[in-house]
Short mmCIF file of C-alpha atoms in Angstrom, two decimals:
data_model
loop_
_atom_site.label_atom_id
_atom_site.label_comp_id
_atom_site.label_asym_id
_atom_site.label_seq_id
_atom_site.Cartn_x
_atom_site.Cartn_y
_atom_site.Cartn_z
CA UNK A 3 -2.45 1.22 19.33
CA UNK A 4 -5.58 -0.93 18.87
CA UNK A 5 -7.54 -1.14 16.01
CA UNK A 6 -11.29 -0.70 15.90
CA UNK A 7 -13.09 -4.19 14.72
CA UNK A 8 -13.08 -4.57 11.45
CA UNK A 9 -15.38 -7.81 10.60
CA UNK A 10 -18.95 -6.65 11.84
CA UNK A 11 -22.28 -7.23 10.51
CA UNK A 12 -23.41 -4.15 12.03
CA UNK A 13 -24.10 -1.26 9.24
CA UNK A 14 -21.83 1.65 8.37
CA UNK A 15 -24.49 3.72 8.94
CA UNK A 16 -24.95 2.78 12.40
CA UNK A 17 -20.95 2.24 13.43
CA UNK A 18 -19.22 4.56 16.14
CA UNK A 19 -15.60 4.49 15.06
CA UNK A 20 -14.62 8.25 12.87
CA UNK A 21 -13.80 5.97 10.14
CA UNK A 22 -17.74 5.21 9.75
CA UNK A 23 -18.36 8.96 10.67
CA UNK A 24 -16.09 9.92 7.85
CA UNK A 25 -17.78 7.62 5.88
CA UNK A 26 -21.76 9.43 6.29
CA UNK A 27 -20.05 12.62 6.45
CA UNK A 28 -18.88 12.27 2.61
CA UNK A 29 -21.84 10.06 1.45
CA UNK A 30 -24.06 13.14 2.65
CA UNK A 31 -22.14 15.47 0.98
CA UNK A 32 -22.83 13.37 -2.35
CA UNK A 33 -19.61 11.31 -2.80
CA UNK A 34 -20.87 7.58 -4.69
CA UNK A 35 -18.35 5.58 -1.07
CA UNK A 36 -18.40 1.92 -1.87
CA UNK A 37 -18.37 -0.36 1.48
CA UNK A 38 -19.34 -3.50 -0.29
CA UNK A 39 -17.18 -6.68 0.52
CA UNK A 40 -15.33 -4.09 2.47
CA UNK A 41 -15.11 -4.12 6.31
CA UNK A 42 -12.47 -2.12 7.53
CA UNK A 43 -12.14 0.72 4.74
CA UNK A 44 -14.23 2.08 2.44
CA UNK A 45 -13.37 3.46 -1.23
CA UNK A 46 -14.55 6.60 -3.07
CA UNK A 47 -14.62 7.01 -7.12
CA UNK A 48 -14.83 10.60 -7.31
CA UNK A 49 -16.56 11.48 -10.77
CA UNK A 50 -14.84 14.83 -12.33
CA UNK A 51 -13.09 17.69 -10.55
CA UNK A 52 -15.66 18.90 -8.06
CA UNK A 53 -15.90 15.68 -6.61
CA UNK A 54 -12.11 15.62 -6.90
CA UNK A 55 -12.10 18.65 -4.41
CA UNK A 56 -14.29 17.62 -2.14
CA UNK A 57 -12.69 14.53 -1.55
CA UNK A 58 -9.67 16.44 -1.43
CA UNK A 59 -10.98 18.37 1.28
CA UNK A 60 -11.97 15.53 3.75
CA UNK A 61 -8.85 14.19 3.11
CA UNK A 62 -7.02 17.48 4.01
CA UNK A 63 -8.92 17.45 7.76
CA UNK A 64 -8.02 14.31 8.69
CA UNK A 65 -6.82 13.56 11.88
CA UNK A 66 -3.53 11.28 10.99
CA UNK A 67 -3.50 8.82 14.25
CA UNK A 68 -7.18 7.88 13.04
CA UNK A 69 -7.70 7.48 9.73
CA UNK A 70 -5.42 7.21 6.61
CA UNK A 71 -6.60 7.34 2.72
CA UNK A 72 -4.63 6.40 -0.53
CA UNK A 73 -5.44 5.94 -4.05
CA UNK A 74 -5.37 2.40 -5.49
CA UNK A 75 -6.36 2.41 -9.47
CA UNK A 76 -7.80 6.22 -9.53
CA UNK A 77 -10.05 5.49 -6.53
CA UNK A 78 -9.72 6.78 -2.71
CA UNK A 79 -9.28 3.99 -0.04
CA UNK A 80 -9.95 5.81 3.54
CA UNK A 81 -9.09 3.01 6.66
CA UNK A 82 -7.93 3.27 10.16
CA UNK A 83 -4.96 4.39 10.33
CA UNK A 84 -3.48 1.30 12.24
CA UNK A 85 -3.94 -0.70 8.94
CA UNK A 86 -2.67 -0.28 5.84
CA UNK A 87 -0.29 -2.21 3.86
CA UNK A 88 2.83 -0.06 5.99
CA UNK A 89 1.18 -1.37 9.03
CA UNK A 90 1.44 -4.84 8.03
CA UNK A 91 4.83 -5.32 6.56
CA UNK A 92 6.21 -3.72 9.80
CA UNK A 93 4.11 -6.00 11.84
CA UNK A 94 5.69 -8.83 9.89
CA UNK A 95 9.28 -7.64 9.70
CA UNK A 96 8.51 -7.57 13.58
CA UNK A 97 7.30 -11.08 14.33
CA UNK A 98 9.69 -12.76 11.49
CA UNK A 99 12.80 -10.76 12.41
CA UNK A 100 13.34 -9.00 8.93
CA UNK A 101 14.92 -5.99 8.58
CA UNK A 102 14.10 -3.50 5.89
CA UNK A 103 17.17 -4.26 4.04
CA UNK A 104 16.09 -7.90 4.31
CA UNK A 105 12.79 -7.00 2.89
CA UNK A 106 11.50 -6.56 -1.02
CA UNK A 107 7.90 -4.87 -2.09
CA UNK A 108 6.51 -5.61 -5.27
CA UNK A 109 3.94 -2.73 -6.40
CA UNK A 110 2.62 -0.71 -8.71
CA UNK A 111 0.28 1.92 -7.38
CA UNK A 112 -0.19 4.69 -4.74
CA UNK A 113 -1.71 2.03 -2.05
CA UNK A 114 1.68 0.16 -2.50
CA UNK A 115 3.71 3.34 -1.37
CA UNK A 116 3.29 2.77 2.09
CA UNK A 117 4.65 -1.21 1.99
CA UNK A 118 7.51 0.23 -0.15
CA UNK A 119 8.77 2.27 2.29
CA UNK A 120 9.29 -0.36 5.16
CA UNK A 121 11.94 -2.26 2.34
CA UNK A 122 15.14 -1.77 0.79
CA UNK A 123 14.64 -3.19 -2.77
CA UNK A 124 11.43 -1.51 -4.93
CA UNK A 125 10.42 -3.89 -8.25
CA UNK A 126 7.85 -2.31 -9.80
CA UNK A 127 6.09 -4.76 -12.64
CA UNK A 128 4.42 -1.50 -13.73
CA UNK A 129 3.79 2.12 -13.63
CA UNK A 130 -0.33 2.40 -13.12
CA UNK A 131 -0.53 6.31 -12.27
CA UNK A 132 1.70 9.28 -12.78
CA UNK A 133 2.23 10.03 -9.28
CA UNK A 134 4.18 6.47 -9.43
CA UNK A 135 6.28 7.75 -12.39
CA UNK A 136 6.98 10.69 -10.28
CA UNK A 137 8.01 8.35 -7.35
CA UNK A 138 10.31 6.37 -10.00
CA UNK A 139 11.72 9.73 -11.17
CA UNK A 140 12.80 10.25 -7.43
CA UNK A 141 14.13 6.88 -6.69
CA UNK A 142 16.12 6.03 -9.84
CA UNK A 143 17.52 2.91 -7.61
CA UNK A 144 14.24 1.94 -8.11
CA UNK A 145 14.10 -1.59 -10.76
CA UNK A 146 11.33 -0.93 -13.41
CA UNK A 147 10.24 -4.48 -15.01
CA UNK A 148 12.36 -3.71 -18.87
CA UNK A 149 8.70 -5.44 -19.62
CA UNK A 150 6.58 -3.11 -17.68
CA UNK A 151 3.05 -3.48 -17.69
CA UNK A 152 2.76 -6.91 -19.23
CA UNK A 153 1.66 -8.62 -16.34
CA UNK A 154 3.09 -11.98 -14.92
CA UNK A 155 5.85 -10.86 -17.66
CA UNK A 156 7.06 -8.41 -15.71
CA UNK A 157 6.68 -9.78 -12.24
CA UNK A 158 8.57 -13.09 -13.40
CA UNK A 159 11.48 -10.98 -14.72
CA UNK A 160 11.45 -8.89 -11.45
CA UNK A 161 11.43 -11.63 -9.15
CA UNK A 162 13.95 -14.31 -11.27
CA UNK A 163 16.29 -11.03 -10.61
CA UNK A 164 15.68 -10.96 -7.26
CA UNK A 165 16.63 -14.88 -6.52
CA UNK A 166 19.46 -14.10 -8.84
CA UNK A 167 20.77 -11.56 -6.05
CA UNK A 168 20.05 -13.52 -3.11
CA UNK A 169 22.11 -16.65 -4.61
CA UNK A 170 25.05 -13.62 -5.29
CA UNK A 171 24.68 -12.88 -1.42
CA UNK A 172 24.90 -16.44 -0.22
CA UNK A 173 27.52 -16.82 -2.60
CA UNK A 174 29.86 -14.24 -1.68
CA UNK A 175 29.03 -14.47 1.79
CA UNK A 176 29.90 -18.19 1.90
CA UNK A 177 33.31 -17.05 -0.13
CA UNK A 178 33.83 -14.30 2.81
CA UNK A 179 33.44 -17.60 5.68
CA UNK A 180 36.06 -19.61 3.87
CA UNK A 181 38.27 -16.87 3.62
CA UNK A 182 37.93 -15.92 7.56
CA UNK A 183 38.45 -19.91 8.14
CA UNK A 184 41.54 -19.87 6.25
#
């Protein structure tokens, strides 16, 4: 599936592709969207629970093989639905060779859920919504940060763990090649 172009000078207002039609559809409607610095997506802060709703309720019409929205920090992200940060670990895992099981994702928010979902190990430095506590509640193979939410903390404790595993697997699978040599 090809992606529209997302690095253009020409204006939202005046862009073909539905993500762009999306786009005037809610900022007519009286939703603050915020394309600034932003090429391929756009990002809605929806102030109280009538904006809630009607945010809601684009998001509940959308056509799935076009456009796909998440939350990242209490705000909407809507993009086309070839991106995303799902999108690009599989596109990675593809042209490195990875597996999932091969593959780690380091996140905290809804945005991140996605990318979690193409790996097999989930270290989460911190918890920044309740919908993520939720997710943790469901996956209790999960590995919180025992520092959670203190930053660089938390994502040095996560990651010396994960070396600490990958040396375990090299070690035990250089024991298991002496032991089929012998």
């Amino acid at each position: 599936r090809k992606c529209p172009p997302l690095e253009t000078d020409i204006s939202p207002d005046l862009r073909p592709e539905p993500l762009w039609q999306l786009y005037r559809q809610m900022r007519d409607a009286g939703l603050k969207c915020d394309t600034r610095s932003y090429y391929g997506c756009f990002r809605v802060a929806a102030r109280g629970p009538g904006e809630t709703a009607l945010v809601e309720g684009f998001r509940a019409k959308l056509d799935p093989t076009l456009i796909s929205s998440n939350m990242n920090l209490g705000k909407y992200d809507f993009f086309p639905a070839c991106c995303g940060k799902g999108n690009a670990v599989r596109y990675l895992q593809t042209k490195l060779g990875h597996t999932r099981e091969q593959s780690a994702a380091l996140f905290d928010d809804d945005n991140d859920l996605p990318m979690a979902e193409q790996c097999a190990r989930h270290l989460l430095p911190a918890l920044t919504s309740e919908s993520i506590v939720e997710a943790v509640r469901a996956h209790p193979e999960w590995r919180v940060a025992t520092r959670c939410g203190q930053g660089v903390f938390a994502i040095e404790e996560l990651l010396e763990g994960l070396l600490l595993e990958a040396e375990a697997a090299g070690s035990r699978g250089e024991r298991a090649a002496e032991l089929q040599e012998a």
